Short mmCIF file of C-alpha atoms in Angstrom, two decimals:
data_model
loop_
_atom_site.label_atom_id
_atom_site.label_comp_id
_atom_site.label_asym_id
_atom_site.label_seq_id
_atom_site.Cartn_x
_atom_site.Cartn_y
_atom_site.Cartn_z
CA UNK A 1 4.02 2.87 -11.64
CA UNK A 2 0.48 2.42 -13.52
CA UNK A 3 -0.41 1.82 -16.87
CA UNK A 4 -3.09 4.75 -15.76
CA UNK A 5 -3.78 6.95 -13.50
CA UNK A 6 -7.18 6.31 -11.54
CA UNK A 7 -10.02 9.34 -10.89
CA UNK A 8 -10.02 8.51 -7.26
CA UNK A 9 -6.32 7.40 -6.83
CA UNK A 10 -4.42 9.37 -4.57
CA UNK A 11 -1.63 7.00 -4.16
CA UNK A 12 1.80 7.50 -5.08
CA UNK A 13 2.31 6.90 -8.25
CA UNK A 14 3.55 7.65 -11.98
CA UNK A 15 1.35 6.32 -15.00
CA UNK A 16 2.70 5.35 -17.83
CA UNK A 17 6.18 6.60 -18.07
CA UNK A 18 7.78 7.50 -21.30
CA UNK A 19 11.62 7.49 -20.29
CA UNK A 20 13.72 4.37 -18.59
CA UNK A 21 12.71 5.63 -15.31
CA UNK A 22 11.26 2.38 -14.32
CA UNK A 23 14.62 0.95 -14.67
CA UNK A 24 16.67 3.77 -12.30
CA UNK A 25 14.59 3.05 -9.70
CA UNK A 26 14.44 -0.64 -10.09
CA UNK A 27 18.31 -0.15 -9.56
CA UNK A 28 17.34 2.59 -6.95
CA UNK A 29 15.24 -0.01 -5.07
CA UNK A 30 17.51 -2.77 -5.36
CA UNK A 31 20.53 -0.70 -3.38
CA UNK A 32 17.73 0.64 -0.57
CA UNK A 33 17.34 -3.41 -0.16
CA UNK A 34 20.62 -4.00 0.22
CA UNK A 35 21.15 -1.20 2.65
CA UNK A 36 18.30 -2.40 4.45
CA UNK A 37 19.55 -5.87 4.93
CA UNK A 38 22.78 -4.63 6.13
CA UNK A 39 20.65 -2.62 8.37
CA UNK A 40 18.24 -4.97 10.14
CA UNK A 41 20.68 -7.95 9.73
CA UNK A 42 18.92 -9.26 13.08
CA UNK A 43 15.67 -8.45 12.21
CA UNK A 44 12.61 -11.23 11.25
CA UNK A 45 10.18 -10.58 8.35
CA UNK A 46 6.80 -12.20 9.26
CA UNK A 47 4.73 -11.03 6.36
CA UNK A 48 5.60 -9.50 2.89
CA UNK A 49 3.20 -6.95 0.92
CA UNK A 50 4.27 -5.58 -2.97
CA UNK A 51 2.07 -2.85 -3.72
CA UNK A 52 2.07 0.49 -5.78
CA UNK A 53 1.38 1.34 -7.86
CA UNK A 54 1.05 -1.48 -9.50
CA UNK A 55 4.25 -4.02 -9.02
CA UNK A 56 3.29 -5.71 -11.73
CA UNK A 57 3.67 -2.94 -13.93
CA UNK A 58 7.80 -3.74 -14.09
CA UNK A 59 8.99 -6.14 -16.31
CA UNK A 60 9.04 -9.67 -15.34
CA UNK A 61 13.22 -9.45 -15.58
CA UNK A 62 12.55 -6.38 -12.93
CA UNK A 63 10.19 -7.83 -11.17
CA UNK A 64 12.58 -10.95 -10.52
CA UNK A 65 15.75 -9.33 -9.42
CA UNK A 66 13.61 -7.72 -6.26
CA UNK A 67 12.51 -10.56 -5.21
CA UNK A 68 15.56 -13.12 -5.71
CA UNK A 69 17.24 -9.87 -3.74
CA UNK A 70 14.53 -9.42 -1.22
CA UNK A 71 14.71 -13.05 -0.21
CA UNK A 72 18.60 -12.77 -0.29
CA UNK A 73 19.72 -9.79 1.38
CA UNK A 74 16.58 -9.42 4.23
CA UNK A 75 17.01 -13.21 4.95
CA UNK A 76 13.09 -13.64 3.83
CA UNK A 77 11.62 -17.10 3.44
CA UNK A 78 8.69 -15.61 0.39
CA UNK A 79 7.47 -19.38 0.74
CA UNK A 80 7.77 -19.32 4.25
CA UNK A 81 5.36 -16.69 4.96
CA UNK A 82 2.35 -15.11 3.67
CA UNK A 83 3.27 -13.12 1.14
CA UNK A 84 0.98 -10.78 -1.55
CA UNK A 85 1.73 -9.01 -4.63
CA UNK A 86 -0.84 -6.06 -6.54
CA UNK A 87 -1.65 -6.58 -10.18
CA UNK A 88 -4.15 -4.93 -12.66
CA UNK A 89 -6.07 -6.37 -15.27
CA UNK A 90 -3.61 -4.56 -17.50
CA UNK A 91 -0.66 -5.95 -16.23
CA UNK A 92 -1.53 -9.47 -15.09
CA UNK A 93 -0.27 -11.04 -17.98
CA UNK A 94 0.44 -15.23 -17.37
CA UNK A 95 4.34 -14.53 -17.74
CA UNK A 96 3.81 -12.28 -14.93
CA UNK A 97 1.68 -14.11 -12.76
CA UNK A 98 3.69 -17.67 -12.84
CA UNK A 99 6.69 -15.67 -12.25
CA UNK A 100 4.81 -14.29 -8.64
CA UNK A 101 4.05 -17.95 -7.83
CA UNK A 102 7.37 -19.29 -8.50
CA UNK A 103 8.87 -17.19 -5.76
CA UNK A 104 6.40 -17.61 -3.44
CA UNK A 105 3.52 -15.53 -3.21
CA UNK A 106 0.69 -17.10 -2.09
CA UNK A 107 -2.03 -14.04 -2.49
CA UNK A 108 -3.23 -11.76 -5.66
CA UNK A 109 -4.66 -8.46 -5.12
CA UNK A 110 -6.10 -6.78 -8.16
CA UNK A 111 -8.70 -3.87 -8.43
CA UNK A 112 -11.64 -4.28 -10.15
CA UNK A 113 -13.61 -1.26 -8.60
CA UNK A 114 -16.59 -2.62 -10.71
CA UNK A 115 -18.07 -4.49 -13.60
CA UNK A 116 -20.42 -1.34 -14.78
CA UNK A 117 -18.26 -0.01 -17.90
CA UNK A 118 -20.07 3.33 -17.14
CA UNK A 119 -19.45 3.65 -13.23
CA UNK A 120 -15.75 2.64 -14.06
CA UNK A 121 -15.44 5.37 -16.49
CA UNK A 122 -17.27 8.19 -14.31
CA UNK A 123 -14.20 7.31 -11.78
CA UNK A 124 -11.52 7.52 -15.00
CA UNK A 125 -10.40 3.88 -15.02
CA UNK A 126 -10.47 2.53 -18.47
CA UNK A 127 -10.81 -1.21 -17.92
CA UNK A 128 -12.41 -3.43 -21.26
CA UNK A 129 -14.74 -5.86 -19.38
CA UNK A 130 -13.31 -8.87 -21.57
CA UNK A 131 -9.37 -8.02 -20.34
CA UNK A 132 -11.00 -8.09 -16.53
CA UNK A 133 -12.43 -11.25 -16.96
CA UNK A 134 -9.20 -12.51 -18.83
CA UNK A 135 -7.22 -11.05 -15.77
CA UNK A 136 -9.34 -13.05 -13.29
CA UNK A 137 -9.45 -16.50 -15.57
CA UNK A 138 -5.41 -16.35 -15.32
CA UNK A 139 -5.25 -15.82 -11.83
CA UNK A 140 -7.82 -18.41 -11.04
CA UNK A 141 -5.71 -21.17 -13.28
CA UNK A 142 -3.04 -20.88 -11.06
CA UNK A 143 -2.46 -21.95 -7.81
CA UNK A 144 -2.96 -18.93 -5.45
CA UNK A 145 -3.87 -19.49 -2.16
CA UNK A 146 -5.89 -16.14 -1.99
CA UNK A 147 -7.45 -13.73 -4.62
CA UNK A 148 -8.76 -10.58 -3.42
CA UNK A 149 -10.84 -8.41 -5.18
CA UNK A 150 -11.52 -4.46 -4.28
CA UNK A 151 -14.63 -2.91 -5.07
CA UNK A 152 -15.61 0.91 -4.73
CA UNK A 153 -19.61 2.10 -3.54
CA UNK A 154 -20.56 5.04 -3.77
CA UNK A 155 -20.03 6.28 -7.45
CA UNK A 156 -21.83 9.05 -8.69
CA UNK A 157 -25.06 7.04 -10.64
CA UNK A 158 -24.46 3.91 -9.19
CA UNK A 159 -27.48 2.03 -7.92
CA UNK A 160 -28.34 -0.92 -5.52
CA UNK A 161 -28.97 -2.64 -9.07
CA UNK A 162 -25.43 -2.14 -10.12
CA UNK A 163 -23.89 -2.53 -7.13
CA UNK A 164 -25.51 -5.93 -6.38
CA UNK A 165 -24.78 -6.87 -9.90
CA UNK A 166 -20.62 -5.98 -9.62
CA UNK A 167 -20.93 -8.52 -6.62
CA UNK A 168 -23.22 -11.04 -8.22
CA UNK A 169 -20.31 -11.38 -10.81
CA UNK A 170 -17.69 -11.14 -8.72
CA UNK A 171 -19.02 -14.29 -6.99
CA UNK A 172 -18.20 -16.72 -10.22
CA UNK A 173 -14.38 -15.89 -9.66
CA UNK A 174 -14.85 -17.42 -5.90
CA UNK A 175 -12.34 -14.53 -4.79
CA UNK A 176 -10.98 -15.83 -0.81
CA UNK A 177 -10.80 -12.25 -0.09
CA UNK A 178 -13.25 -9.09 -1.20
CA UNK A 179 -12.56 -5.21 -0.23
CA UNK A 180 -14.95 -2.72 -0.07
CA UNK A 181 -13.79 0.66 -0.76
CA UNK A 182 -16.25 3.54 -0.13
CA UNK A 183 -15.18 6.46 -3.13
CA UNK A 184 -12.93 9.23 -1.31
CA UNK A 185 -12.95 12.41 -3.33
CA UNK A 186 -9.31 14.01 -2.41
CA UNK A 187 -7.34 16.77 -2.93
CA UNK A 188 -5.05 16.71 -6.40
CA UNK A 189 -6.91 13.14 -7.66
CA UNK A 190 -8.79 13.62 -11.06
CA UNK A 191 -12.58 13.52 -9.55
CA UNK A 192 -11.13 15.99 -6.77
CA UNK A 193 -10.05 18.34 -9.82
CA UNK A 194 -13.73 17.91 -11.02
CA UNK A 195 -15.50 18.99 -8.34
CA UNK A 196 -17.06 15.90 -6.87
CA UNK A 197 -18.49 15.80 -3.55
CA UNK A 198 -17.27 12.81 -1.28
CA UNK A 199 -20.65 12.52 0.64
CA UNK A 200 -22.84 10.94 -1.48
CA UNK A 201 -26.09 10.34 -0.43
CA UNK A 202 -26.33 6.84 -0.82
CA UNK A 203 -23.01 5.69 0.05
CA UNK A 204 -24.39 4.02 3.51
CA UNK A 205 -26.73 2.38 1.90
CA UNK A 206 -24.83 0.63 -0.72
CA UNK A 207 -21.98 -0.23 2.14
CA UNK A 208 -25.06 -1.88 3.81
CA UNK A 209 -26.58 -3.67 0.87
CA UNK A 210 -22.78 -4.71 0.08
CA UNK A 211 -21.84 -6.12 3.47
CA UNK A 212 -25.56 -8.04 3.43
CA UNK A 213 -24.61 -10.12 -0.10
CA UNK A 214 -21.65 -10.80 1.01
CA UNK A 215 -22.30 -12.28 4.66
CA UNK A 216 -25.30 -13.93 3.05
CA UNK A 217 -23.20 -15.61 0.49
CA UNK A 218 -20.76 -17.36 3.08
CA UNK A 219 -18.15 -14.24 3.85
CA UNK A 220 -17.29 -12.94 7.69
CA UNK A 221 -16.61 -9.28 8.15
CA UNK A 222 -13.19 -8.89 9.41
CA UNK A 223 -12.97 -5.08 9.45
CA UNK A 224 -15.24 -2.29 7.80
CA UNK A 225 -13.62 -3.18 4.50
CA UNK A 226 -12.58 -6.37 4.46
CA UNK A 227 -14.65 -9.64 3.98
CA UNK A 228 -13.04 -13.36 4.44
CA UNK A 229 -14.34 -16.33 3.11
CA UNK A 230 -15.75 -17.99 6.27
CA UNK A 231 -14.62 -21.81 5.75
CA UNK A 232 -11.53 -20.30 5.08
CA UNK A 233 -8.46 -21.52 7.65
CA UNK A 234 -7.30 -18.78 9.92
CA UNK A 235 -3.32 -17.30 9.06
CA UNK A 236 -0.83 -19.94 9.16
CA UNK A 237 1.81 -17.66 9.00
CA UNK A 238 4.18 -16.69 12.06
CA UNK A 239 2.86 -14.96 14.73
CA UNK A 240 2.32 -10.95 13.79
CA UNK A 241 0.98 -8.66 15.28
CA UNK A 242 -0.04 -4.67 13.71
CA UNK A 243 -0.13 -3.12 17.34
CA UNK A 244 3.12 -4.45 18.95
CA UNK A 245 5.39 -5.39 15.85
CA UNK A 246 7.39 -3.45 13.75
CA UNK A 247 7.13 -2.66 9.58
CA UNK A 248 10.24 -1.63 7.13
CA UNK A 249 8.48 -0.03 4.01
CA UNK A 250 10.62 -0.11 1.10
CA UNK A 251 10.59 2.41 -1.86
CA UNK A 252 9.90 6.18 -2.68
CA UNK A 253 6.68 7.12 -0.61
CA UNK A 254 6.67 3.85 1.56
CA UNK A 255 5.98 4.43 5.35
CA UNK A 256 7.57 2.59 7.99
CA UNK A 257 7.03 2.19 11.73
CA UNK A 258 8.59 0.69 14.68
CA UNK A 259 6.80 0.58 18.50
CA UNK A 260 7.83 4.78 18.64
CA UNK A 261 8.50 6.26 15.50
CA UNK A 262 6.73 6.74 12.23
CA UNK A 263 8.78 7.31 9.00
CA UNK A 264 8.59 8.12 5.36
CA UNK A 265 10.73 8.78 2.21
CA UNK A 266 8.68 11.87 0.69
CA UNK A 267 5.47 11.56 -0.94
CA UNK A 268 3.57 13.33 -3.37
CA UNK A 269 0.20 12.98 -5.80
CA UNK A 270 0.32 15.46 -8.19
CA UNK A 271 1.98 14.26 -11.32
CA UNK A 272 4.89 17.20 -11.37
CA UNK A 273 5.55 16.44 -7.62
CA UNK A 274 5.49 12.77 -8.06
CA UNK A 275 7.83 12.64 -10.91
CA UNK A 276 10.27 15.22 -8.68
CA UNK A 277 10.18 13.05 -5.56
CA UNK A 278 10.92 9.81 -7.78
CA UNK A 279 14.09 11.44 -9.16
CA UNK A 280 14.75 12.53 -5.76
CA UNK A 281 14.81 8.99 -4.44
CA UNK A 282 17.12 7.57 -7.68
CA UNK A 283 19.74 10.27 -6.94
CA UNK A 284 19.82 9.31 -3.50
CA UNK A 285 20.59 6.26 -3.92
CA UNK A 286 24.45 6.49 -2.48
CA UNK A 287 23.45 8.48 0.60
CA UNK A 288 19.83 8.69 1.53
CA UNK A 289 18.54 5.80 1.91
CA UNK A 290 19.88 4.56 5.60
CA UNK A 291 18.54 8.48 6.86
CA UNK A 292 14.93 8.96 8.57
CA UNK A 293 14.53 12.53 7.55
CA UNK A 294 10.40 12.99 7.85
CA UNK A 295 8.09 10.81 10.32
CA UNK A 296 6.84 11.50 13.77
CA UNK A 297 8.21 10.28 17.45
CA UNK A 298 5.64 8.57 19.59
CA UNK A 299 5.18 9.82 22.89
CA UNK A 300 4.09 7.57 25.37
CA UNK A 301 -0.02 9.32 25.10
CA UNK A 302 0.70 8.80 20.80
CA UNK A 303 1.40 4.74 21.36
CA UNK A 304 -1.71 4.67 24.03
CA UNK A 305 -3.99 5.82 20.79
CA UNK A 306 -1.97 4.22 18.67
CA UNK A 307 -2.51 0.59 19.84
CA UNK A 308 -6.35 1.83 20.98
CA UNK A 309 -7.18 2.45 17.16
CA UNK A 310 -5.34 -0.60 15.16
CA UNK A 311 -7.55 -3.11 18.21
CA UNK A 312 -10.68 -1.40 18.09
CA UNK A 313 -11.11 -1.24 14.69
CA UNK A 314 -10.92 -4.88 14.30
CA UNK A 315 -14.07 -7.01 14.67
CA UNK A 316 -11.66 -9.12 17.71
CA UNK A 317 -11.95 -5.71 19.23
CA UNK A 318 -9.97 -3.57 22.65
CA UNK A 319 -9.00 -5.89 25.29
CA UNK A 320 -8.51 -4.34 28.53
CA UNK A 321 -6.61 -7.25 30.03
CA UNK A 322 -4.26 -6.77 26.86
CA UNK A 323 -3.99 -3.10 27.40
CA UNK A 324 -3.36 -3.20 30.68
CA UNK A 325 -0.18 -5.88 29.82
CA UNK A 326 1.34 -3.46 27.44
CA UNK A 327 0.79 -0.21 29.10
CA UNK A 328 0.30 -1.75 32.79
CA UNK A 329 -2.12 0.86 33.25
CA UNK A 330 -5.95 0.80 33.26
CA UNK A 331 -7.61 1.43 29.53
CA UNK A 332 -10.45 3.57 30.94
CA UNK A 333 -9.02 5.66 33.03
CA UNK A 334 -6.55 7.04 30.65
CA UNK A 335 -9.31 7.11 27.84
CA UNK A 336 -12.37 7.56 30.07
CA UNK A 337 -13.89 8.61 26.50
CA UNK A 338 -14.28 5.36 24.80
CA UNK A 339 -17.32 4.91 26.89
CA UNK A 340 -19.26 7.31 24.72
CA UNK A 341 -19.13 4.50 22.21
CA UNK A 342 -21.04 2.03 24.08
CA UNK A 343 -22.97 4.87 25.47
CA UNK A 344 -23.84 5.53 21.73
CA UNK A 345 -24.44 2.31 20.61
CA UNK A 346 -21.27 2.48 18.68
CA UNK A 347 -20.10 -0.57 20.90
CA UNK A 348 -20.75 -2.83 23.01
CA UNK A 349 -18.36 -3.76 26.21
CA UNK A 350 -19.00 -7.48 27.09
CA UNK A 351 -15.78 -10.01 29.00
CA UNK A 352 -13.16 -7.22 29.36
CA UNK A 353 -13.44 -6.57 25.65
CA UNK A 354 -14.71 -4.14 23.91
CA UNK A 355 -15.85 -4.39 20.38
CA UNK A 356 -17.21 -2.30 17.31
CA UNK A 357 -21.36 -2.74 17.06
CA UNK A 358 -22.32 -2.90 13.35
CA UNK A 359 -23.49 0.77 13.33
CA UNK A 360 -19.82 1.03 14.71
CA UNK A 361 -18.09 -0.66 11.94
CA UNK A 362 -19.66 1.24 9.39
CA UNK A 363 -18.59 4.39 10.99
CA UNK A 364 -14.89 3.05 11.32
CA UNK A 365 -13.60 6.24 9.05
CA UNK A 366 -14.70 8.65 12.18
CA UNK A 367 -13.87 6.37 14.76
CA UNK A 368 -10.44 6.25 14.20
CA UNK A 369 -9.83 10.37 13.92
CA UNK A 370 -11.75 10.82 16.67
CA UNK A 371 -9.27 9.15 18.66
CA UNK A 372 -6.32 11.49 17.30
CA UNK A 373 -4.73 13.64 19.96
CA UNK A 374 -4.51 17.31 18.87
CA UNK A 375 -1.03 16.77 17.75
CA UNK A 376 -2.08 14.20 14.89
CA UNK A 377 -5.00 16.51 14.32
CA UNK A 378 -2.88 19.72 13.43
CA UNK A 379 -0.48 17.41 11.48
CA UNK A 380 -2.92 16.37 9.51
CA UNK A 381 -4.16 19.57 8.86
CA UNK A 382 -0.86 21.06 8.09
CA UNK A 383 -0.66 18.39 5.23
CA UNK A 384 -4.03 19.09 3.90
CA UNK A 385 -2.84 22.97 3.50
CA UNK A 386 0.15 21.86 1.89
#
């Protein structure tokens, strides 16, 4: 749930809801936990993500009964690991927010998208500068180990000026963690309804200008989005790893994966549909939730791809030696294509690894599709139609 719906949001879900339905499927949620736990009672949980939505939409009574049963029935340590929650600067009220720290999470993720009152409002967010600031003041009086902030380029007006300025002023909040977002115009969001065109000219060029300020200003590039304080320690948390281990997503429209299959509950952006599938997922709550009904099986070509995209598009890069552990075959003879990339100056191959140049990074949103098989490919396209 969100207190609005965002121009460019094509996320699942509801803003602003009139009836109790926050409360069915707080109930909803609360069962598919327990079912889960009875599930994967042998299962480890090295990291834990809330997201949306916007989790801190829910109540702070809500709010607490997931996590006292998240911790309880999927045997998770919150304190134990690292552990982040999404807020807004609507909903990041100081009840909220000591409530988040008292059971454990360590990181706060709130959009700001940007500090222009006009380039916010050409992307329909509503956002009072002084509640922003107010947001970011409460989260910075408590003890968070990480803020991160998200940031969109590429709004229709928006200048190196402004853009330079959003990040100038993001700098006196000292944020750990920063996300840069290029805008994505997409089907059934409220700028796709208007007729905006997603390539805007100068989209590279603010991407460039961003990733400059912030590298200049003591930040290391991580991936194409995301920017790390550089004095900052590396993860303490247990060992995890995206391209081997597994993830249980939790709620209507969460995705899940293990080594060979990809799963979802149904998902939807539309406001009718979203609504429907919500209901959907409350009614279901004594039957459905223990069922993988919609998700993809990985052949052994799909987890090949699979494992090439989540390393490459990482600044640590492809190792071959790695590749050749896992799959105990050789990396470029099954994908004899990746060489194109250093051929193109996409890459560079150097000690068995091989890693994203930074005309590579910034073309990360091709990269990866390019790497789909023609299965994924019609997939996706099948979706798009739909």
């Amino acid at each position: 749930f969100c207190e609005m719906r965002c121009g460019f949001c094509n996320l699942f879900t509801i803003a602003n809801p009139k009836t109790d339905l926050q409360e069915q499927y707080t109930q909803a949620l609360l069962k598919q936990i327990r079912l889960a736990g009875d599930a994967m009672a042998d299962s480890g949980f090295a990291r834990l993500a809330v997201g949306g939505g916007t989790p801190s939409y829910l109540s702070a009574v809500q709010l607490e009964k997931i996590f006292s049963e998240t911790e309880k029935r999927l045997d998770i340590n919150i304190h134990g690991i690292p552990s982040s929650c999404e807020v807004s600067p609507y909903t990041a009220s100081k009840e909220k927010l000591k409530l988040l720290l008292e059971v454990g999470i360590d990181r706060i993720s709130i959009g700001i998208q940007s500090f222009s009152a006009n380039e916010n409002k050409i992307i329909g967010r509503y956002q009072p500068d002084t509640q922003v600031r107010q947001a970011l003041d409460a989260i910075r009086g408590l003890a968070f180990n990480t803020l991160n902030l998200d940031f969109i380029y590429g709004i229709p007006g928006q200048t190196a000026e402004t853009w330079l300025q959003t990040l100038v002023d993001a700098m006196a909040y000292e944020p750990e963690e920063i996300y840069l977002y290029p805008l994505y115009v997409r089907p059934q969001t409220g700028i796709g309804k208007k007729g905006y065109f997603e390539l805007l000219e100068n989209r590279l060029q603010l991407y460039r200008i961003g990733r400059q300020f912030l590298i200049e200003n003591g930040y290391r590039q991580i991936s194409m989005r995301m920017f790390q304080q550089a004095n900052r320690p590396q993860d303490q948390g247990p060992v995890y790893c995206c391209q081997e281990d597994g993830l249980l997503g939790l709620g209507a429209g969460a995705r899940s994966y293990t080594q060979s299959l990809h799963y979802s509950s149904h998902y939807a952006v539309e406001k009718k549909s979203t609504i429907e599938v919500t209901k959907h997922y409350i009614d279901e709550q004594n039957c459905g939730h223990t069922d993988v009904n919609y998700g993809i099986q990985l052949n052994a070509d799909e987890k090949r791809r699979r494992y090439i995209i989540l390393s490459i598009l990482t600044l640590e890069g492809l190792s071959l030696s790695q590749y050749y552990q896992r799959f105990n075959s050789q990396l470029l003879e099954d994908f004899p294509k990746l060489t194109e990339l250093t051929e193109s100056g996409f890459a560079v191959s150097q000690k068995e690894i091989i890693q994203l140049t930074e005309k590579g990074v910034e073309n990360s949103d091709s990269i990866g599709p390019w790497l789909y098989s023609q299965q994924v490919n019609n997939l996706v396209l099948r979706c798009q139609i739909k």
